[in-house]
Short mmCIF file of C-alpha atoms and ligand atoms in Angstrom, two decimals:
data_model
loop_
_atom_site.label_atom_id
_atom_site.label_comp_id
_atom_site.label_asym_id
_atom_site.label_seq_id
_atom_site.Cartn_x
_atom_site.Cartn_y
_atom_site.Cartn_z
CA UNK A 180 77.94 43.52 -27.02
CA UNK A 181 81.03 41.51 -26.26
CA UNK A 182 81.36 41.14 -22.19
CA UNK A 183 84.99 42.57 -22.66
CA UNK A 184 84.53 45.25 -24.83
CA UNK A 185 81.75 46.33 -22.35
CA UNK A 186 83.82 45.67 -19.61
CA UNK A 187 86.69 48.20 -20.64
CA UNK A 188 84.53 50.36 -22.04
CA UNK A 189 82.66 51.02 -18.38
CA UNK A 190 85.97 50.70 -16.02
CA UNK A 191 89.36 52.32 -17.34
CA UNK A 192 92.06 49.83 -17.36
CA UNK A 193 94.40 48.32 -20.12
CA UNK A 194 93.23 44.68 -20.54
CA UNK A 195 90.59 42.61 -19.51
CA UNK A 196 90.82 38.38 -19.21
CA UNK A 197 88.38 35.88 -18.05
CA UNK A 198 89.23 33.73 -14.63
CA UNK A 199 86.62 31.42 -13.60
CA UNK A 200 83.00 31.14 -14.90
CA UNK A 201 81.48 30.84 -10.94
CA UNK A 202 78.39 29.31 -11.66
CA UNK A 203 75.86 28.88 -14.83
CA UNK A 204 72.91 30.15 -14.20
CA UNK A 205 69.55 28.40 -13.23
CA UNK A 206 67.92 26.40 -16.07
CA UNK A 207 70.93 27.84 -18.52
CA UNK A 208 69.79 31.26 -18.19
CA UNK A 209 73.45 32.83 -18.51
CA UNK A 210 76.57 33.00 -16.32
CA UNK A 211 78.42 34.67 -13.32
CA UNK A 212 82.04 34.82 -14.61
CA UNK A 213 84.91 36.24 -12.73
CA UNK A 214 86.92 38.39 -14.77
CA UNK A 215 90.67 39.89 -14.16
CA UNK A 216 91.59 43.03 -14.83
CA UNK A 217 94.74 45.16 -15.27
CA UNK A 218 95.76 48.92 -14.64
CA UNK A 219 96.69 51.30 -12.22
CA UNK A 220 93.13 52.48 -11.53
CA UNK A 221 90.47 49.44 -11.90
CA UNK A 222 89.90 46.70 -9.11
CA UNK A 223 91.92 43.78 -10.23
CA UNK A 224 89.04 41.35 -10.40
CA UNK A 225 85.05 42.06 -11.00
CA UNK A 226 82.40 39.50 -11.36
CA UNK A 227 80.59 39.80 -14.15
CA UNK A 228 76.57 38.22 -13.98
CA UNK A 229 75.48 37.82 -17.70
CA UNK A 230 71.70 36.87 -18.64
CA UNK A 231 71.01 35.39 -21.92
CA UNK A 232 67.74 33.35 -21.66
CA UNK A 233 67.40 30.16 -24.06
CA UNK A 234 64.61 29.99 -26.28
CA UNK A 235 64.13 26.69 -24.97
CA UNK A 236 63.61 26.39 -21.51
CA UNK A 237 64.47 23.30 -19.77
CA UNK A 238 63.60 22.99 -15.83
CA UNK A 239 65.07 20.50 -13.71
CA UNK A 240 62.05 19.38 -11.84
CA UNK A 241 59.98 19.85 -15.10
CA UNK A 242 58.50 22.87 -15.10
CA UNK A 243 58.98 24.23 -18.09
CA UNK A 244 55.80 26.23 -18.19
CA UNK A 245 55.28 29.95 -19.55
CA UNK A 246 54.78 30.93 -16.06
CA UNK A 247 57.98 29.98 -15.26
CA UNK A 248 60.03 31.39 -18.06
CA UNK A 249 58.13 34.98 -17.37
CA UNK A 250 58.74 34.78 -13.65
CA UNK A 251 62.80 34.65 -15.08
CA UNK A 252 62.25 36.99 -17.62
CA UNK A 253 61.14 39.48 -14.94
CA UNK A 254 63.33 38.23 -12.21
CA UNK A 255 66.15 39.88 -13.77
CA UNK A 256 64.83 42.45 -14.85
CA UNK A 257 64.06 43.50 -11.16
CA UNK A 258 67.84 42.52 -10.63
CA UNK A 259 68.88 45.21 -13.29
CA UNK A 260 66.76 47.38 -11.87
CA UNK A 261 67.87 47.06 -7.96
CA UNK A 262 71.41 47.31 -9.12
CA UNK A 263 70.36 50.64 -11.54
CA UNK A 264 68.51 52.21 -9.09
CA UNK A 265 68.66 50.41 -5.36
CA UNK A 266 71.31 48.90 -4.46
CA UNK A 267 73.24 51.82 -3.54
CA UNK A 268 71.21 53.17 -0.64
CA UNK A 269 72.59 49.60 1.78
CA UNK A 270 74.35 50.88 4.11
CA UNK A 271 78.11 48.82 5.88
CA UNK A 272 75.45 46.82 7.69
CA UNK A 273 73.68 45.30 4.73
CA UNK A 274 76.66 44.63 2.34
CA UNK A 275 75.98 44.23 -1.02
CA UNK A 276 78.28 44.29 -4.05
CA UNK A 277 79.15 47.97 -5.87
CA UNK A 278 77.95 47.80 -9.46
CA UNK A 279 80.15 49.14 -12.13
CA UNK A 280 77.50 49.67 -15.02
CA UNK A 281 74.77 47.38 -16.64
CA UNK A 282 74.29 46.84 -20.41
CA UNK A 283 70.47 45.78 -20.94
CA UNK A 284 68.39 44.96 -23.46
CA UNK A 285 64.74 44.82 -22.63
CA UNK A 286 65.25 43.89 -19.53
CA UNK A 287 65.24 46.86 -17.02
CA UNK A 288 64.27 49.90 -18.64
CA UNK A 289 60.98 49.73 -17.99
CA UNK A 290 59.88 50.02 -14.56
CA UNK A 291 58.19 47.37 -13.31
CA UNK A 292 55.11 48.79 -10.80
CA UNK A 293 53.63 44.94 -10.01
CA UNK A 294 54.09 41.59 -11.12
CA UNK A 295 51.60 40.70 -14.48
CA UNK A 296 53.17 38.23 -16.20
CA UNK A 297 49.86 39.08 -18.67
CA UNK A 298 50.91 42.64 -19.55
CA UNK A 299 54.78 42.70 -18.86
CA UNK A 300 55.36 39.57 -21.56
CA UNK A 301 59.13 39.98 -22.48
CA UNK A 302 61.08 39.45 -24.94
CA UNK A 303 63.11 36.23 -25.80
CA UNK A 304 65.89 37.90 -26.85
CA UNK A 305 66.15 39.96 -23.43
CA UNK A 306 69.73 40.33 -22.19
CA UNK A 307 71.53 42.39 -19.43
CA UNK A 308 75.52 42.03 -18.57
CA UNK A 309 75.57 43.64 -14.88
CA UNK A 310 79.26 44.01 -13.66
CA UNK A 311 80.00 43.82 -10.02
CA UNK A 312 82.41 44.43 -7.40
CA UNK A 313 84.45 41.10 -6.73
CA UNK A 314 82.86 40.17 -2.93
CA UNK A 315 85.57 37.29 -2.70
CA UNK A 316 88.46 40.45 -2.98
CA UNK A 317 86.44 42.87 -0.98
CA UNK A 318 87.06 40.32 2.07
CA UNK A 319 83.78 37.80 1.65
CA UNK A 320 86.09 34.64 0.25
CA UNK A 321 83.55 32.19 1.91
CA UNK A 322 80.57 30.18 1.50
CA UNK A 323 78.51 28.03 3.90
CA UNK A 324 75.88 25.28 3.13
CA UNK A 325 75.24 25.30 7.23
CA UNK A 326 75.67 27.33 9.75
CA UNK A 327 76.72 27.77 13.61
CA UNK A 328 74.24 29.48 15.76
CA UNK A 329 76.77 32.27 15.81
CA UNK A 330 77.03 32.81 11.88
CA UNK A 331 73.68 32.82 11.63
CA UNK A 332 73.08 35.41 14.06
CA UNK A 333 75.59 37.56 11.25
CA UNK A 334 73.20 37.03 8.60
CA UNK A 335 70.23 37.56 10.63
CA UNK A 336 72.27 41.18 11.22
CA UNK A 337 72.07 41.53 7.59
CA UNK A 338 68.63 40.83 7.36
CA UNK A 339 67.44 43.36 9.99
CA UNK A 340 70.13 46.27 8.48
CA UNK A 341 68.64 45.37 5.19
CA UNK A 342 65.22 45.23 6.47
CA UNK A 343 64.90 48.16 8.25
CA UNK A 344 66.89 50.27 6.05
CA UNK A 345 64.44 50.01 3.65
CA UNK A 346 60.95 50.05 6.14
CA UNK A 347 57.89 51.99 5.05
CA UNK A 348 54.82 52.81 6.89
CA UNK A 349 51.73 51.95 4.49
CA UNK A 350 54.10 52.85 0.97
CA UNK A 351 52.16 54.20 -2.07
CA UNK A 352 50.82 51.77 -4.53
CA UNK A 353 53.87 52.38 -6.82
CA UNK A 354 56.39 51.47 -4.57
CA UNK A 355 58.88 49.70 -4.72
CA UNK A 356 59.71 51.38 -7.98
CA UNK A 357 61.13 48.85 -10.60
CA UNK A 358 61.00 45.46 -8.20
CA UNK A 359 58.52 43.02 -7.32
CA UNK A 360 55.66 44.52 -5.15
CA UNK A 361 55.94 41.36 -3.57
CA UNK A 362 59.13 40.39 -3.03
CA UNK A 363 60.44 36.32 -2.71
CA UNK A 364 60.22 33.45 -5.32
CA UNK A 365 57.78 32.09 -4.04
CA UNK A 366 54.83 34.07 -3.02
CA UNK A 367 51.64 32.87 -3.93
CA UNK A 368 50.81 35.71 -6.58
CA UNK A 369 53.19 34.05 -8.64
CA UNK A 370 52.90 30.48 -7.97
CA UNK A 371 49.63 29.73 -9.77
CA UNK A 372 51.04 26.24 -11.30
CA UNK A 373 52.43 24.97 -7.72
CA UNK A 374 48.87 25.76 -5.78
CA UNK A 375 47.21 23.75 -8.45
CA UNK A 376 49.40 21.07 -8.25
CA UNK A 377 49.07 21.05 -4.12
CA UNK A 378 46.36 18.19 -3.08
CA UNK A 379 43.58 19.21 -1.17
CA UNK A 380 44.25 20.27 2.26
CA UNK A 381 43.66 22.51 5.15
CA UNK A 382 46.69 24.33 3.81
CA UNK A 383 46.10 24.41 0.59
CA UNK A 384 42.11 25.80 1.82
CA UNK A 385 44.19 28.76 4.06
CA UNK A 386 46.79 29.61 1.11
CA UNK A 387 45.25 33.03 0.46
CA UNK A 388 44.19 34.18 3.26
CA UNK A 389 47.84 33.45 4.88
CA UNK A 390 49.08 35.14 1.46
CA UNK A 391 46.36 38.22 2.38
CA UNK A 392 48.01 38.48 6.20
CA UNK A 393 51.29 38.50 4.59
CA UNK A 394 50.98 40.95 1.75
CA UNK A 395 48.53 43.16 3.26
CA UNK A 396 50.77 44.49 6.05
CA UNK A 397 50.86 48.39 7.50
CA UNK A 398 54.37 47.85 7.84
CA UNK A 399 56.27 47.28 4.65
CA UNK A 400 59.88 46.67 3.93
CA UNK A 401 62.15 45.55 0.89
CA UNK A 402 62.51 41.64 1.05
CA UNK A 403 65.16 39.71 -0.57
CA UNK A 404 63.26 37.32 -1.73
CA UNK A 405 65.90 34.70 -1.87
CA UNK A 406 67.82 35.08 1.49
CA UNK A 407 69.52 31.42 1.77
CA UNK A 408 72.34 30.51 2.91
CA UNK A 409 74.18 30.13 -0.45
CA UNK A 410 73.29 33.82 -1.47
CA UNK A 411 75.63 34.99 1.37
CA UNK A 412 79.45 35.61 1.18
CA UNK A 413 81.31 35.37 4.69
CA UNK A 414 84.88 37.03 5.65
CA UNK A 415 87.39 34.38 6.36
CA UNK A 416 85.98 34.79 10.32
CA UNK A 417 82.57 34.48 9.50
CA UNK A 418 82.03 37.61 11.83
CA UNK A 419 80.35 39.64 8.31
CA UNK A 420 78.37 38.79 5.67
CA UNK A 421 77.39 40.30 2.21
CA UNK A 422 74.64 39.24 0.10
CA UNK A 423 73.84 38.37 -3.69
CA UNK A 424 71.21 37.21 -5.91
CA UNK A 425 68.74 40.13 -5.79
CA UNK A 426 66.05 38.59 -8.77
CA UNK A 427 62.95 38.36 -6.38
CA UNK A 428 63.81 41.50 -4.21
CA UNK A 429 60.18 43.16 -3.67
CA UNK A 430 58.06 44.78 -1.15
CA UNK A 431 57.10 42.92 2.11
CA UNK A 432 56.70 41.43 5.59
CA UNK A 433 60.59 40.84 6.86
CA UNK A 434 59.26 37.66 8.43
CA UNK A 435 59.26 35.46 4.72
CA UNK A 436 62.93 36.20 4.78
CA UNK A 437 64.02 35.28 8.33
CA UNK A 438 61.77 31.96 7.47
CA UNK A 439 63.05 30.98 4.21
CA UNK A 440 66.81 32.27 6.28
CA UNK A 441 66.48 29.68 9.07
CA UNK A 442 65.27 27.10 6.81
CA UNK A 443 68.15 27.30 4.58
CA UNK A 444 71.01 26.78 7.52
CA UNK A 445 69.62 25.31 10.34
CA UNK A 446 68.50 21.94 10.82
CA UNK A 447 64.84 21.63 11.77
CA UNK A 448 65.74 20.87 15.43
CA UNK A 449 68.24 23.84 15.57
CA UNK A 450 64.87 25.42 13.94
CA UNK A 451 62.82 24.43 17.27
CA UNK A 452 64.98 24.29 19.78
CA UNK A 453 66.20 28.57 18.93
CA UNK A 454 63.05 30.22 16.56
CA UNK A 455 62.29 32.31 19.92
CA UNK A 456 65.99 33.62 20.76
CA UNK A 457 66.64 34.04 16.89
CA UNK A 458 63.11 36.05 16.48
CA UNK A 459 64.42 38.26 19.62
CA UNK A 460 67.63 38.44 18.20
CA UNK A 461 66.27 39.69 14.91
CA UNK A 462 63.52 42.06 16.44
CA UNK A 463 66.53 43.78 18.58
CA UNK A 464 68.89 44.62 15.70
CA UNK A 465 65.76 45.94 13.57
CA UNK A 466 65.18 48.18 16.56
CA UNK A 467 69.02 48.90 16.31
CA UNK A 468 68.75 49.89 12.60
CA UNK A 469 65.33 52.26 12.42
CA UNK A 470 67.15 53.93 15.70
CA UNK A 471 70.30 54.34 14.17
CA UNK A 472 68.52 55.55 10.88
CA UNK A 473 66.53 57.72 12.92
CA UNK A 474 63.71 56.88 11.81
CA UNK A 475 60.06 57.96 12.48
CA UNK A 476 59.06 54.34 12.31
CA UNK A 477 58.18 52.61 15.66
CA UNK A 478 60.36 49.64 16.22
CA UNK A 479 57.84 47.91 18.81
CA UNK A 480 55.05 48.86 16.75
CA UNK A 481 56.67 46.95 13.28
CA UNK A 482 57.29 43.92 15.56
CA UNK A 483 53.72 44.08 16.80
CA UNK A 484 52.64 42.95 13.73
CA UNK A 485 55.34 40.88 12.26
CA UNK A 486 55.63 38.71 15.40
CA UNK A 487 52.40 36.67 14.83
CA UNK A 488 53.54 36.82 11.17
CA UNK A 489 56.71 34.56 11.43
CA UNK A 490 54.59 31.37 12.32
CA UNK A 491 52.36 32.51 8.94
CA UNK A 492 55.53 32.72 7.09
CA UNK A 493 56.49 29.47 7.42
CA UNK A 494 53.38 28.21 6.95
CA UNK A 495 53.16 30.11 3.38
CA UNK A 496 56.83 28.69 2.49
CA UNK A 497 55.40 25.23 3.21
CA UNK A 498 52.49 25.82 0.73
CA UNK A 499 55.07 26.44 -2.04
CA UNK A 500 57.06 23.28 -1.48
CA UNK A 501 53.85 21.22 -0.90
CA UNK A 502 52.86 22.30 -4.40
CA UNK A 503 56.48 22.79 -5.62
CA UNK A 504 58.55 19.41 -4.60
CA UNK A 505 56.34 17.63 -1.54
CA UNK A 506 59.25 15.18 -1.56
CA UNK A 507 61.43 18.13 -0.66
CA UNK A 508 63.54 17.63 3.00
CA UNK A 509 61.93 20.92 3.92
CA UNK A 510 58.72 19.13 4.41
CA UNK A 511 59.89 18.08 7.46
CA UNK A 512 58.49 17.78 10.82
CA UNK A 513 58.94 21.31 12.39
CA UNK A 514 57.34 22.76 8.89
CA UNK A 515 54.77 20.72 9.34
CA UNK A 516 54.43 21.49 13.36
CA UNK A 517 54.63 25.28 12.27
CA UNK A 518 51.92 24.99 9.40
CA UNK A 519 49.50 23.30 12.43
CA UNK A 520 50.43 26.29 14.59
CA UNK A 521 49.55 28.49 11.97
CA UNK A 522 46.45 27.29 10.88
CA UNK A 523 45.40 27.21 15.02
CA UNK A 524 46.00 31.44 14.59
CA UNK A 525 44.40 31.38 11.63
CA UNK A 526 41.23 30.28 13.46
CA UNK A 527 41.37 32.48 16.35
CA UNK A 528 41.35 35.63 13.73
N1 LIG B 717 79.76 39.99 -6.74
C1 LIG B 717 80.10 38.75 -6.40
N2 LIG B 717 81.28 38.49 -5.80
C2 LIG B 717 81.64 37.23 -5.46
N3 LIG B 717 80.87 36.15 -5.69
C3 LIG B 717 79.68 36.34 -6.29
C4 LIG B 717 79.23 37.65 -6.67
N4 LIG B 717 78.00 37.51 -7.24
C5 LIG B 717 77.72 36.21 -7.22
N5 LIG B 717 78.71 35.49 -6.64
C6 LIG B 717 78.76 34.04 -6.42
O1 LIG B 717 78.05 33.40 -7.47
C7 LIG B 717 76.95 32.65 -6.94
C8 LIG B 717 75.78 32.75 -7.89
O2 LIG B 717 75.36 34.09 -8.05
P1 LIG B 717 73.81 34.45 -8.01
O3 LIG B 717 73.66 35.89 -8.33
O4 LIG B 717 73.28 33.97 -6.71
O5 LIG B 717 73.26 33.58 -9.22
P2 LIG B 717 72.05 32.55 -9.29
O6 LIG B 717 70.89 33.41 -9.66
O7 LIG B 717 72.42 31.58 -10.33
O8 LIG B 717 71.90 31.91 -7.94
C9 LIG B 717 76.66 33.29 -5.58
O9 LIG B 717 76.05 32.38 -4.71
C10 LIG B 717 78.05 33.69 -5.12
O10 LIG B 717 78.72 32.61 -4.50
MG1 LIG B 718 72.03 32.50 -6.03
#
């Protein structure tokens, strides 16, 4: 279907005009356009995310392996999904844009219990047009490659809304309904190519037993799954954020997002010098949230076990890029000093 036609078709106004294509997506797998619109009852701008995979896949780094082009496939279909079915229970404190209505073909309508790439093959000639609210209008005009201490903080806010507005005590096998049931890009479950390619190392000999820690925890929340600092749109004071880019939201230990977070915005001596104030900070607005939510769920005991899990995290993070893109500038010192750390627990299990 035409992105127009759909587009007036789904929200009543009286014309409909492209503005700006935003970005193309990763590996030319579609678009995020901005769109204006005009009548007395419609927003007067949406942004309009449109998936069209090639046939042909082309990676930058040179993956271009089946894997890879199923991971995608499925990636948006969990974004369909989350915006179908999810996205509406965030709450003010975990901003996320308002979807108008989602055209899809096979991607979406089938829920999507666990990641098997074997079993859930798609289709090439998948396609979803998801329309959403306009975060630049709704007062998020900014973006940030780096952050202060401060902004940081706001996204870490995010995080812990986000986190503990979705937190389960040991969830069913089934859920999260239509995600990932592990949630980030780069979890080990689906990184099968990027572990091979890792050389042999006390790393690469912990991978899935740090992947085990991670997944297998009492305390489950929904994750991201791609929580950097480019998937967050700031207010022109930087004081609130709202976040995007929902293809590898999943079930999971909050700690792989606060790592993958910090990594993204922070240089690795900001990384050192505040991990312990930032992991307090984040701990005491979780807290905040599962009070506020009243929830049954024990803030003190969630931390408990995510704590310890923080160092693991980054540790797990590093095996991706070690197997991903070792020449990467997140191979840096601290990873490294956090993968040793790590590795220490790991023997005193
Ligand atoms: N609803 C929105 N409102 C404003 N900007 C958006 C919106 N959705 C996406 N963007 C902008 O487009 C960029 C790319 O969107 P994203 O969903 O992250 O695509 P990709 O999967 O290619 O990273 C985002 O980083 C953000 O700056
Ligand atoms: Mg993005």
């Amino acid at each position: 279907m035409e992105i127009e036609d759909f587009i007036s078709q789904t929200i009543s106004c009286d014309s409909v005009f492209p503005v700006e294509t935003i970005q193309t997506l990763w590996s030319g797998y579609g678009e995020i356009v901005r769109y204006g619109l005009k009548g007395e009852t419609c927003p007067s701008s949406i942004v309009v995310k449109s998936i069209r995979p090639p046939k042909q896949t082309q990676h930058p780094r040179g993956w271009n392996t089946s894997a890879s082009h199923q991971r995608k496939l499925l990636s948006y279909r969990v974004e369909v999904n989350w915006y179908k079915t999810w996205s509406n229970l965030c709450d003010e404190g975990a901003r996320v844009p308002i979807c108008y209505g989602i055209s899809s073909h096979d991607l979406g309508d089938i829920p999507l219990s666990s990641f098997d790439a074997q079993a859930q093959r798609l289709e090439d000639d998948s396609q979803a047009i998801i329309l959403l609210s306009d975060l630049d209008a709704q007062g998020y005009p900014l973006r940030h490659q780096s952050l202060t201490l401060e902004q940081a903080k706001v996204c870490i806010e995010w995080l812990a809304c986000f986190h503990g507005q979705f937190m389960q005590d040991s969830p069913s096998d089934d859920w999260p309904r239509g995600l990932w049931k592990t949630g980030s890009y780069w979890h080990l479950g689906t990184r099968e190519d990027e572990y091979l390619a890792m050389p042999e190392s006390p790393l690469k000999l912990s991978a899935h037993r740090l992947d085990r820690l991670l997944t297998q925890t009492r305390f489950k929340t929904l994750v991201h799954g791609d929580a950097k600092v480019a998937n967050f749109c700031f207010s022109d004071d930087s004081l609130r954020v709202a976040a995007v880019d929902f293809q590898y939201v999943g079930g999971g230990c909050g700690m792989r997002d606060l790592v993958y977070f910090l990594g993204s915005c922070l240089s690795q001596q900001e990384c050192d010098q505040h991990q312990a104030s930032l992991i307090d900070y984040y701990f005491l607005k979780l807290e905040k949230t599962l009070i506020n939510k009243q929830s049954t769920i024990s803030a003190g005991k969630v931390e408990q076990e995510w704590r310890p899990l923080f160092t693991l995290a980054w540790a797990d993070f590093q095996r991706f890029i070690l197997g991903w893109a070792p020449e990467h500038h997140k191979n840096n010192d601290f990873s490294r000093a956090m993968t040793s750390q790590a590795l220490k627990y790991l023997t005193k299990l």
